[in-house]
Amino acid sequence: MSKILLVEDDETLCDLIGEYLKDAGFDVCVCSDAQSAADLAYEQKFDLFIFDVKIPKGDGFSLLKELRKSGDRTPAIFATSLNTLDDLEVGFKSGCDDYLKKPYELKELLLRVNSLIKRNFSHNFDDFVTIDDEFKFYFASKELRRSGVPVALSNKERELLALFLQNKNRLLSKDEIFSAIYAFDETPSEEALRTYIKNLRRVLGEEHIINRRNAGYLYV
């Protein structure tokens, strides 16, 4: 389960974002000031930071800049009401990976969170993951091998399997899957998704991919 550090001094908004991300399957640690956030970041390993900028005992820009100086390369999103081009420039120079302007839709935040975690996961994950005694999946090439022999899968099936392996035991909604495996200029298809799932089950076994009716898919 991916772990997120959320820093937001608006208690109501913090609770709302925290619960939304927890419902999406993330482990979320929350705090409301820069000093507490720095302490947590040094003490624990996180997969993503979400920082407001205008927070007590410092500010989000300075907080991230100090973490970057210490060698922390955890992906970071600024979610803030500071929305000028100058603010944006300062944010990216501080070391952020994304910048979200308030107000924003929680779904948009989730899409950005998934994108950053997926990108960082693929950079840091071992070259391959062992699925069982027969199968290994190689992330760099997105290649599934059975006893060392490549298994024929379509590009979308490879992308989907990589997504499942990166989110094992986490329920993925159809929208999350579509945003991960389809480009902006492609039209997602539920029928095609069902075909990809069917083919992966045929290769790996029915038990690995569970369909949660009206909710999404779970890889176990």
CSV table of N, CA and C in Angstrom, one decimal, residues 38-149:
chain,number,residue,atom,x,y,z
A,38,ALA,N,8.2,18.0,8.4
A,38,ALA,CA,9.7,17.7,8.2
A,38,ALA,C,10.0,16.6,9.2
A,39,ASP,N,9.6,16.6,10.4
A,39,ASP,CA,9.9,15.5,11.3
A,39,ASP,C,9.4,14.2,10.8
A,40,LEU,N,8.2,14.1,10.3
A,40,LEU,CA,7.6,12.9,9.7
A,40,LEU,C,8.4,12.4,8.5
A,41,ALA,N,8.7,13.4,7.7
A,41,ALA,CA,9.4,13.0,6.4
A,41,ALA,C,10.8,12.4,6.7
A,42,TYR,N,11.5,12.9,7.8
A,42,TYR,CA,12.8,12.4,8.1
A,42,TYR,C,12.7,11.0,8.9
A,43,GLU,N,11.5,10.8,9.6
A,43,GLU,CA,11.4,9.6,10.4
A,43,GLU,C,10.8,8.4,9.6
A,44,GLN,N,10.0,8.7,8.6
A,44,GLN,CA,9.3,7.7,7.9
A,44,GLN,C,9.5,7.7,6.4
A,45,LYS,N,9.3,6.6,5.7
A,45,LYS,CA,9.4,6.6,4.2
A,45,LYS,C,8.0,6.7,3.6
A,46,PHE,N,7.9,7.7,2.7
A,46,PHE,CA,6.6,8.0,2.0
A,46,PHE,C,6.8,7.8,0.5
A,47,ASP,N,5.7,7.5,-0.1
A,47,ASP,CA,5.7,7.3,-1.6
A,47,ASP,C,5.3,8.6,-2.3
A,48,LEU,N,4.7,9.6,-1.5
A,48,LEU,CA,4.3,10.8,-2.2
A,48,LEU,C,4.0,11.9,-1.1
A,49,PHE,N,4.4,13.1,-1.4
A,49,PHE,CA,4.1,14.3,-0.6
A,49,PHE,C,3.0,15.1,-1.2
A,50,ILE,N,2.0,15.5,-0.5
A,50,ILE,CA,1.0,16.5,-0.9
A,50,ILE,C,1.1,17.7,0.0
A,51,PHE,N,1.6,18.8,-0.4
A,51,PHE,CA,1.9,20.0,0.5
A,51,PHE,C,1.0,21.2,0.1
A,52,ASP,N,0.3,21.8,1.1
A,52,ASP,CA,-0.2,23.1,0.9
A,52,ASP,C,1.1,24.0,1.1
A,53,VAL,N,1.0,25.3,0.6
A,53,VAL,CA,2.1,26.2,0.7
A,53,VAL,C,2.0,27.1,2.0
A,54,LYS,N,0.8,27.7,2.2
A,54,LYS,CA,0.7,28.6,3.3
A,54,LYS,C,0.3,27.8,4.5
A,55,ILE,N,1.3,27.4,5.3
A,55,ILE,CA,1.1,26.5,6.5
A,55,ILE,C,1.9,27.1,7.6
A,56,PRO,N,1.5,26.8,8.9
A,56,PRO,CA,2.2,27.4,10.0
A,56,PRO,C,3.6,26.8,10.1
A,57,LYS,N,4.5,27.6,10.9
A,57,LYS,CA,5.8,27.2,11.2
A,57,LYS,C,6.7,27.0,9.9
A,58,GLY,N,6.4,27.8,8.9
A,58,GLY,CA,7.2,27.7,7.7
A,58,GLY,C,6.2,27.8,6.5
A,59,ASP,N,6.7,27.3,5.4
A,59,ASP,CA,5.8,27.2,4.2
A,59,ASP,C,6.2,26.0,3.4
A,60,GLY,N,5.3,25.6,2.5
A,60,GLY,CA,5.5,24.4,1.7
A,60,GLY,C,6.7,24.4,0.8
A,61,PHE,N,6.9,25.6,0.2
A,61,PHE,CA,8.1,25.7,-0.7
A,61,PHE,C,9.4,25.5,0.0
A,62,SER,N,9.6,26.1,1.2
A,62,SER,CA,10.8,26.0,1.9
A,62,SER,C,10.9,24.6,2.5
A,63,LEU,N,9.8,24.0,2.9
A,63,LEU,CA,9.8,22.6,3.4
A,63,LEU,C,10.3,21.7,2.4
A,64,LEU,N,9.8,21.7,1.2
A,64,LEU,CA,10.2,20.8,0.1
A,64,LEU,C,11.7,21.1,-0.3
A,65,LYS,N,12.0,22.3,-0.3
A,65,LYS,CA,13.4,22.7,-0.7
A,65,LYS,C,14.4,22.1,0.3
A,66,GLU,N,14.1,22.1,1.6
A,66,GLU,CA,15.0,21.5,2.6
A,66,GLU,C,15.0,20.0,2.5
A,67,LEU,N,13.9,19.4,2.2
A,67,LEU,CA,13.9,17.9,2.0
A,67,LEU,C,14.7,17.5,0.8
A,68,ARG,N,14.6,18.3,-0.3
A,68,ARG,CA,15.4,18.0,-1.4
A,68,ARG,C,16.9,18.2,-1.1
A,69,LYS,N,17.3,19.2,-0.4
A,69,LYS,CA,18.7,19.4,0.0
A,69,LYS,C,19.2,18.2,0.8
A,70,SER,N,18.3,17.6,1.6
A,70,SER,CA,18.7,16.4,2.4
A,70,SER,C,18.9,15.1,1.6
A,71,GLY,N,18.5,15.2,0.3
A,71,GLY,CA,18.5,14.0,-0.6
A,71,GLY,C,17.2,13.3,-0.7
A,72,ASP,N,16.1,13.8,-0.2
A,72,ASP,CA,14.8,13.2,-0.3
A,72,ASP,C,14.3,13.4,-1.7
A,73,ARG,N,14.0,12.4,-2.4
A,73,ARG,CA,13.5,12.5,-3.8
A,73,ARG,C,12.0,12.0,-3.9
A,74,THR,N,11.3,12.0,-2.8
A,74,THR,CA,9.9,11.5,-2.9
A,74,THR,C,9.1,12.5,-3.8
A,75,PRO,N,8.3,11.9,-4.7
A,75,PRO,CA,7.5,12.8,-5.5
A,75,PRO,C,6.6,13.7,-4.7
A,76,ALA,N,6.4,14.9,-5.2
A,76,ALA,CA,5.7,15.9,-4.4
A,76,ALA,C,4.7,16.7,-5.3
A,77,ILE,N,3.5,17.0,-4.7
A,77,ILE,CA,2.5,17.8,-5.3
A,77,ILE,C,2.3,19.0,-4.4
A,78,PHE,N,2.3,20.2,-5.0
A,78,PHE,CA,1.8,21.3,-4.2
A,78,PHE,C,0.3,21.5,-4.6
A,79,ALA,N,-0.5,21.6,-3.6
A,79,ALA,CA,-1.9,21.8,-3.7
A,79,ALA,C,-2.3,23.1,-3.0
A,80,THR,N,-2.4,24.2,-3.7
A,80,THR,CA,-2.4,25.5,-3.1
A,80,THR,C,-3.2,26.5,-3.8
A,81,SER,N,-3.6,27.6,-3.1
A,81,SER,CA,-4.4,28.7,-3.7
A,81,SER,C,-3.4,29.7,-4.4
A,82,LEU,N,-2.1,29.6,-4.2
A,82,LEU,CA,-1.2,30.4,-4.8
A,82,LEU,C,-1.1,30.0,-6.3
A,83,ASN,N,-1.6,30.8,-7.2
A,83,ASN,CA,-1.7,30.3,-8.6
A,83,ASN,C,-1.2,31.2,-9.7
A,84,THR,N,-0.3,32.1,-9.3
A,84,THR,CA,0.4,33.0,-10.3
A,84,THR,C,1.5,32.2,-11.0
A,85,LEU,N,2.0,32.7,-12.1
A,85,LEU,CA,3.1,32.0,-12.8
A,85,LEU,C,4.4,32.1,-11.9
A,86,ASP,N,4.5,33.2,-11.2
A,86,ASP,CA,5.7,33.3,-10.2
A,86,ASP,C,5.6,32.2,-9.2
A,87,ASP,N,4.4,32.0,-8.6
A,87,ASP,CA,4.2,31.0,-7.6
A,87,ASP,C,4.6,29.6,-8.2
A,88,LEU,N,4.1,29.4,-9.4
A,88,LEU,CA,4.4,28.1,-10.1
A,88,LEU,C,5.9,27.9,-10.3
A,89,GLU,N,6.6,29.0,-10.7
A,89,GLU,CA,8.0,28.9,-10.9
A,89,GLU,C,8.7,28.6,-9.6
A,90,VAL,N,8.3,29.2,-8.5
A,90,VAL,CA,9.0,29.0,-7.2
A,90,VAL,C,8.7,27.5,-6.8
A,91,GLY,N,7.5,27.1,-7.0
A,91,GLY,CA,7.1,25.7,-6.7
A,91,GLY,C,8.0,24.7,-7.4
A,92,PHE,N,8.2,24.8,-8.7
A,92,PHE,CA,9.0,23.8,-9.4
A,92,PHE,C,10.4,24.0,-9.1
A,93,LYS,N,10.9,25.2,-8.8
A,93,LYS,CA,12.3,25.4,-8.4
A,93,LYS,C,12.6,24.8,-7.0
A,94,SER,N,11.5,24.7,-6.2
A,94,SER,CA,11.6,24.0,-4.9
A,94,SER,C,11.8,22.5,-5.0
A,95,GLY,N,11.4,22.0,-6.2
A,95,GLY,CA,11.6,20.5,-6.4
A,95,GLY,C,10.3,19.8,-6.5
A,96,CYS,N,9.2,20.4,-6.7
A,96,CYS,CA,7.9,19.7,-6.9
A,96,CYS,C,7.8,19.0,-8.2
A,97,ASP,N,7.0,18.0,-8.3
A,97,ASP,CA,6.7,17.2,-9.5
A,97,ASP,C,5.4,17.6,-10.2
A,98,ASP,N,4.5,18.2,-9.4
A,98,ASP,CA,3.3,18.6,-9.9
A,98,ASP,C,2.7,19.8,-9.1
A,99,TYR,N,1.8,20.6,-9.7
A,99,TYR,CA,1.3,21.8,-9.0
A,99,TYR,C,-0.2,21.8,-9.3
A,100,LEU,N,-1.0,21.8,-8.2
A,100,LEU,CA,-2.4,21.7,-8.4
A,100,LEU,C,-3.0,23.0,-7.7
A,101,LYS,N,-3.8,23.7,-8.5
A,101,LYS,CA,-4.3,25.0,-8.0
A,101,LYS,C,-5.7,24.8,-7.4
A,102,LYS,N,-5.9,25.3,-6.2
A,102,LYS,CA,-7.2,25.3,-5.5
A,102,LYS,C,-8.1,26.4,-6.1
A,103,PRO,N,-9.4,26.1,-6.1
A,103,PRO,CA,-10.0,24.8,-5.8
A,103,PRO,C,-9.9,23.8,-6.9
A,104,TYR,N,-9.9,22.5,-6.5
A,104,TYR,CA,-9.7,21.4,-7.5
A,104,TYR,C,-10.7,20.3,-7.1
A,105,GLU,N,-10.9,19.4,-8.1
A,105,GLU,CA,-11.8,18.3,-7.9
A,105,GLU,C,-10.9,17.2,-7.3
A,106,LEU,N,-11.5,16.5,-6.3
A,106,LEU,CA,-10.7,15.4,-5.6
A,106,LEU,C,-10.3,14.3,-6.6
A,107,LYS,N,-11.1,14.1,-7.6
A,107,LYS,CA,-10.8,13.1,-8.7
A,107,LYS,C,-9.6,13.5,-9.4
A,108,GLU,N,-9.4,14.8,-9.7
A,108,GLU,CA,-8.2,15.3,-10.4
A,108,GLU,C,-7.0,15.0,-9.5
A,109,LEU,N,-7.1,15.3,-8.2
A,109,LEU,CA,-6.0,15.0,-7.3
A,109,LEU,C,-5.6,13.5,-7.4
A,110,LEU,N,-6.6,12.7,-7.3
A,110,LEU,CA,-6.4,11.2,-7.4
A,110,LEU,C,-5.7,10.8,-8.7
A,111,LEU,N,-6.1,11.3,-9.8
A,111,LEU,CA,-5.4,11.0,-11.1
A,111,LEU,C,-4.0,11.4,-11.0
A,112,ARG,N,-3.7,12.6,-10.5
A,112,ARG,CA,-2.3,13.1,-10.4
A,112,ARG,C,-1.5,12.2,-9.4
A,113,VAL,N,-2.1,11.9,-8.3
A,113,VAL,CA,-1.4,11.0,-7.3
A,113,VAL,C,-1.1,9.7,-8.0
A,114,ASN,N,-2.0,9.0,-8.6
A,114,ASN,CA,-1.7,7.7,-9.3
A,114,ASN,C,-0.6,7.8,-10.3
A,115,SER,N,-0.7,8.9,-11.1
A,115,SER,CA,0.3,9.1,-12.1
A,115,SER,C,1.7,9.2,-11.6
A,116,LEU,N,1.9,10.0,-10.5
A,116,LEU,CA,3.2,10.2,-9.9
A,116,LEU,C,3.7,9.0,-9.2
A,117,ILE,N,2.9,8.3,-8.5
A,117,ILE,CA,3.3,7.1,-7.8
A,117,ILE,C,3.6,6.0,-8.8
A,118,LYS,N,2.9,5.9,-9.9
A,118,LYS,CA,3.2,4.9,-10.9
A,118,LYS,C,4.5,5.2,-11.6
A,119,ARG,N,4.8,6.5,-11.9
A,119,ARG,CA,6.0,6.9,-12.5
A,119,ARG,C,7.2,6.6,-11.6
A,120,ASN,N,7.1,6.9,-10.3
A,120,ASN,CA,8.2,6.7,-9.4
A,120,ASN,C,8.4,5.2,-9.1
A,121,PHE,N,7.3,4.5,-9.1
A,121,PHE,CA,7.3,3.0,-8.9
A,121,PHE,C,8.1,2.4,-10.0
A,122,SER,N,7.9,2.7,-11.2
A,122,SER,CA,8.5,2.1,-12.3
A,122,SER,C,10.0,2.5,-12.4
A,123,HIS,N,10.4,3.6,-11.8
A,123,HIS,CA,11.8,4.0,-11.7
A,123,HIS,C,12.6,3.3,-10.7
A,124,ASN,N,11.9,3.0,-9.5
A,124,ASN,CA,12.5,2.4,-8.4
A,124,ASN,C,12.3,0.9,-8.2
A,125,PHE,N,11.4,0.4,-8.9
A,125,PHE,CA,11.1,-1.1,-8.7
A,125,PHE,C,12.2,-1.9,-9.2
A,126,ASP,N,12.4,-3.1,-8.6
A,126,ASP,CA,13.3,-4.1,-9.2
A,126,ASP,C,13.0,-4.3,-10.7
A,127,ASP,N,14.0,-4.8,-11.4
A,127,ASP,CA,13.8,-4.9,-12.9
A,127,ASP,C,12.6,-5.9,-13.2
A,128,PHE,N,12.4,-6.8,-12.3
A,128,PHE,CA,11.3,-7.7,-12.5
A,128,PHE,C,10.6,-8.1,-11.2
A,129,VAL,N,9.4,-8.6,-11.3
A,129,VAL,CA,8.7,-9.1,-10.1
A,129,VAL,C,8.3,-10.6,-10.4
A,130,THR,N,8.5,-11.4,-9.4
A,130,THR,CA,8.1,-12.8,-9.6
A,130,THR,C,6.6,-13.0,-9.2
A,131,ILE,N,5.8,-13.4,-10.1
A,131,ILE,CA,4.4,-13.6,-9.9
A,131,ILE,C,4.1,-14.9,-9.2
A,132,ASP,N,4.7,-16.0,-9.7
A,132,ASP,CA,4.6,-17.3,-9.1
A,132,ASP,C,5.8,-18.1,-9.6
A,133,ASP,N,5.8,-19.4,-9.4
A,133,ASP,CA,6.9,-20.3,-9.8
A,133,ASP,C,7.2,-20.2,-11.3
A,134,GLU,N,6.1,-19.9,-12.1
A,134,GLU,CA,6.3,-19.9,-13.6
A,134,GLU,C,6.6,-18.5,-14.1
A,135,PHE,N,5.9,-17.5,-13.6
A,135,PHE,CA,5.8,-16.2,-14.3
A,135,PHE,C,6.7,-15.1,-13.6
A,136,LYS,N,7.4,-14.3,-14.4
A,136,LYS,CA,8.0,-13.1,-14.0
A,136,LYS,C,7.6,-12.0,-15.0
A,137,PHE,N,7.5,-10.8,-14.4
A,137,PHE,CA,7.2,-9.6,-15.2
A,137,PHE,C,8.3,-8.6,-15.1
A,138,TYR,N,8.8,-8.2,-16.3
A,138,TYR,CA,9.9,-7.2,-16.4
A,138,TYR,C,9.4,-5.8,-16.7
A,139,PHE,N,9.6,-4.9,-15.8
A,139,PHE,CA,8.9,-3.6,-15.9
A,139,PHE,C,9.5,-2.7,-17.0
A,140,ALA,N,10.8,-2.8,-17.2
A,140,ALA,CA,11.5,-1.9,-18.2
A,140,ALA,C,10.9,-2.2,-19.6
A,141,SER,N,10.8,-3.5,-19.9
A,141,SER,CA,10.2,-3.9,-21.2
A,141,SER,C,8.8,-4.2,-21.2
A,142,LYS,N,8.2,-4.2,-20.0
A,142,LYS,CA,6.8,-4.6,-19.8
A,142,LYS,C,6.5,-5.9,-20.5
A,143,GLU,N,7.4,-6.9,-20.1
A,143,GLU,CA,7.3,-8.2,-20.7
A,143,GLU,C,7.0,-9.2,-19.7
A,144,LEU,N,6.0,-10.1,-20.0
A,144,LEU,CA,5.7,-11.2,-19.1
A,144,LEU,C,6.4,-12.5,-19.7
A,145,ARG,N,7.1,-13.2,-18.8
A,145,ARG,CA,7.8,-14.4,-19.2
A,145,ARG,C,7.3,-15.6,-18.4
A,146,ARG,N,7.1,-16.7,-19.1
A,146,ARG,CA,6.8,-18.0,-18.4
A,146,ARG,C,8.0,-18.9,-18.6
A,147,SER,N,8.6,-19.2,-17.4
A,147,SER,CA,9.8,-20.1,-17.4
A,147,SER,C,10.8,-19.5,-18.4
A,148,GLY,N,11.0,-18.2,-18.5
A,148,GLY,CA,12.0,-17.6,-19.3
A,148,GLY,C,11.5,-17.3,-20.7
A,149,VAL,N,10.4,-17.8,-21.1
A,149,VAL,CA,9.9,-17.6,-22.5
A,149,VAL,C,8.9,-16.4,-22.5
